[in-house]
């Protein structure tokens, strides 16, 4: 099977570090954002988490993920999904938005299309982080 037959044109692919979890999606993301909340910083091991929001039915997943049930700074439940083999964070699910999935943009095979449109939880942003030209909000949208 060639790459052309495995993934039709317009399909975006990605996965975890070890390759045990792979995903693909077609279409444009509903949102591309950077989250600066403390829990995203801890999960990413970085100053932020890059997220792509998609309708759940637009994403195809191969492989099993484990889920850590977390709570946001507002108390909402957040399901952080990762590869059980290598530990790479791959998805975030929010029960309050069951038809949505948030893909960790750093897990994309090709990140050149990632262009953040918004920053969330800038009140928790690391002092050394500055993303020019991307509007932000102190907390969570909605």
Short mmCIF file of C-alpha atoms in Angstrom, two decimals:
data_model
loop_
_atom_site.label_atom_id
_atom_site.label_comp_id
_atom_site.label_asym_id
_atom_site.label_seq_id
_atom_site.Cartn_x
_atom_site.Cartn_y
_atom_site.Cartn_z
CA UNK A 1 0.00 0.00 0.00
CA UNK A 2 1.41 3.36 -0.97
CA UNK A 3 1.00 6.56 0.96
CA UNK A 4 -1.38 7.78 -1.75
CA UNK A 5 -3.75 4.84 -1.31
CA UNK A 6 -3.40 4.72 2.46
CA UNK A 7 -4.44 8.36 2.92
CA UNK A 8 -6.43 10.25 0.30
CA UNK A 9 -5.45 13.79 -0.64
CA UNK A 10 -6.50 16.31 1.97
CA UNK A 11 -5.99 13.86 4.82
CA UNK A 12 -3.89 14.91 7.79
CA UNK A 13 -2.09 12.23 9.80
CA UNK A 14 -0.25 11.95 13.08
CA UNK A 15 0.47 9.75 16.04
CA UNK A 16 2.46 9.09 19.15
CA UNK A 17 6.24 8.81 19.49
CA UNK A 18 6.38 5.00 19.19
CA UNK A 19 3.73 4.69 16.46
CA UNK A 20 1.32 2.50 18.46
CA UNK A 21 -1.37 5.20 18.21
CA UNK A 22 -2.06 6.68 14.78
CA UNK A 23 -4.83 8.98 13.61
CA UNK A 24 -6.02 10.72 10.49
CA UNK A 25 -8.61 13.35 9.69
CA UNK A 26 -9.98 15.16 6.70
CA UNK A 27 -11.25 18.68 6.53
CA UNK A 28 -10.26 21.86 8.25
CA UNK A 29 -9.97 22.14 12.04
CA UNK A 30 -12.72 24.03 13.81
CA UNK A 31 -10.07 25.77 15.89
CA UNK A 32 -6.30 25.85 16.31
CA UNK A 33 -5.18 27.15 19.67
CA UNK A 34 -2.52 27.26 22.35
CA UNK A 35 -3.50 26.49 25.94
CA UNK A 36 -1.39 27.89 28.79
CA UNK A 37 -3.29 26.32 31.71
CA UNK A 38 -1.08 24.74 34.37
CA UNK A 39 -2.41 21.23 33.70
CA UNK A 40 -1.66 21.45 29.97
CA UNK A 41 1.82 22.72 30.83
CA UNK A 42 2.36 19.74 33.12
CA UNK A 43 1.03 17.21 30.63
CA UNK A 44 3.06 18.66 27.76
CA UNK A 45 6.19 19.15 29.86
CA UNK A 46 6.38 22.58 28.26
CA UNK A 47 5.06 26.11 28.56
CA UNK A 48 1.89 25.33 26.62
CA UNK A 49 -0.11 22.76 24.70
CA UNK A 50 -0.96 23.18 21.01
CA UNK A 51 -4.47 21.96 20.19
CA UNK A 52 -6.56 21.34 17.10
CA UNK A 53 -10.32 21.04 17.61
CA UNK A 54 -12.24 18.72 15.28
CA UNK A 55 -15.61 17.02 15.12
CA UNK A 56 -15.17 13.56 16.62
CA UNK A 57 -16.59 11.87 13.54
CA UNK A 58 -13.91 13.48 11.32
CA UNK A 59 -11.09 11.60 13.11
CA UNK A 60 -10.09 7.98 12.59
CA UNK A 61 -7.90 6.39 15.29
CA UNK A 62 -5.83 3.19 15.15
CA UNK A 63 -4.41 1.84 18.40
CA UNK A 64 -5.48 2.09 22.01
CA UNK A 65 -5.11 5.12 24.25
CA UNK A 66 -5.21 5.39 28.02
CA UNK A 67 -7.19 8.14 29.66
CA UNK A 68 -6.29 10.23 32.67
CA UNK A 69 -9.35 12.01 34.07
CA UNK A 70 -8.33 15.51 35.10
CA UNK A 71 -10.21 18.61 36.18
CA UNK A 72 -9.62 22.05 34.71
CA UNK A 73 -9.08 25.17 36.77
CA UNK A 74 -12.83 25.79 36.43
CA UNK A 75 -13.63 22.29 37.73
CA UNK A 76 -14.71 20.83 34.38
CA UNK A 77 -13.73 17.23 33.67
CA UNK A 78 -10.98 16.82 31.06
CA UNK A 79 -9.98 13.44 29.63
CA UNK A 80 -6.31 13.50 28.68
CA UNK A 81 -5.54 10.60 26.34
CA UNK A 82 -2.08 9.23 25.76
CA UNK A 83 -0.23 6.23 24.36
CA UNK A 84 0.13 3.55 27.05
CA UNK A 85 3.46 2.42 25.54
CA UNK A 86 5.45 5.64 25.09
CA UNK A 87 3.33 8.07 27.13
CA UNK A 88 2.90 10.63 24.36
CA UNK A 89 -0.14 12.87 24.87
CA UNK A 90 -2.30 12.59 21.75
CA UNK A 91 -5.91 13.68 22.41
CA UNK A 92 -8.00 15.63 24.86
CA UNK A 93 -11.71 14.98 25.27
CA UNK A 94 -14.13 17.08 27.29
CA UNK A 95 -17.38 15.36 28.37
CA UNK A 96 -19.17 18.72 28.17
CA UNK A 97 -18.38 18.66 24.40
CA UNK A 98 -18.90 14.96 23.49
CA UNK A 99 -18.93 15.52 19.72
CA UNK A 100 -15.48 17.20 19.74
CA UNK A 101 -11.93 15.92 19.99
CA UNK A 102 -8.82 18.01 20.57
CA UNK A 103 -5.65 16.69 18.93
CA UNK A 104 -2.26 17.63 20.35
CA UNK A 105 -0.79 19.49 17.36
CA UNK A 106 2.75 18.41 18.23
CA UNK A 107 1.71 14.85 17.33
CA UNK A 108 0.95 15.78 13.70
CA UNK A 109 3.25 14.18 11.12
CA UNK A 110 3.54 17.57 9.43
CA UNK A 111 3.02 20.62 11.65
CA UNK A 112 3.52 23.23 8.92
CA UNK A 113 -0.26 23.75 8.65
CA UNK A 114 -0.69 24.52 12.35
CA UNK A 115 -1.46 28.21 12.80
CA UNK A 116 -2.83 29.09 16.24
CA UNK A 117 -5.80 31.44 16.10
CA UNK A 118 -6.27 31.89 19.84
CA UNK A 119 -4.51 31.48 23.19
CA UNK A 120 -6.36 30.32 26.31
CA UNK A 121 -5.45 30.65 29.99
CA UNK A 122 -2.94 33.43 29.35
CA UNK A 123 -3.23 34.28 33.06
CA UNK A 124 -1.17 31.08 33.61
CA UNK A 125 1.26 31.75 30.75
CA UNK A 126 4.96 31.41 31.47
CA UNK A 127 6.65 34.82 31.60
CA UNK A 128 9.08 33.84 28.85
CA UNK A 129 6.33 32.86 26.36
CA UNK A 130 5.25 35.40 23.77
CA UNK A 131 3.26 34.41 20.68
CA UNK A 132 3.05 37.55 18.58
CA UNK A 133 -0.13 38.30 16.69
CA UNK A 134 -2.27 35.62 18.35
CA UNK A 135 -5.08 36.99 20.52
CA UNK A 136 -5.50 35.57 23.99
CA UNK A 137 -7.93 35.29 26.85
CA UNK A 138 -7.13 34.98 30.54
CA UNK A 139 -9.28 31.87 31.01
CA UNK A 140 -11.21 29.29 29.04
CA UNK A 141 -13.60 30.05 26.17
CA UNK A 142 -17.25 29.39 26.93
#
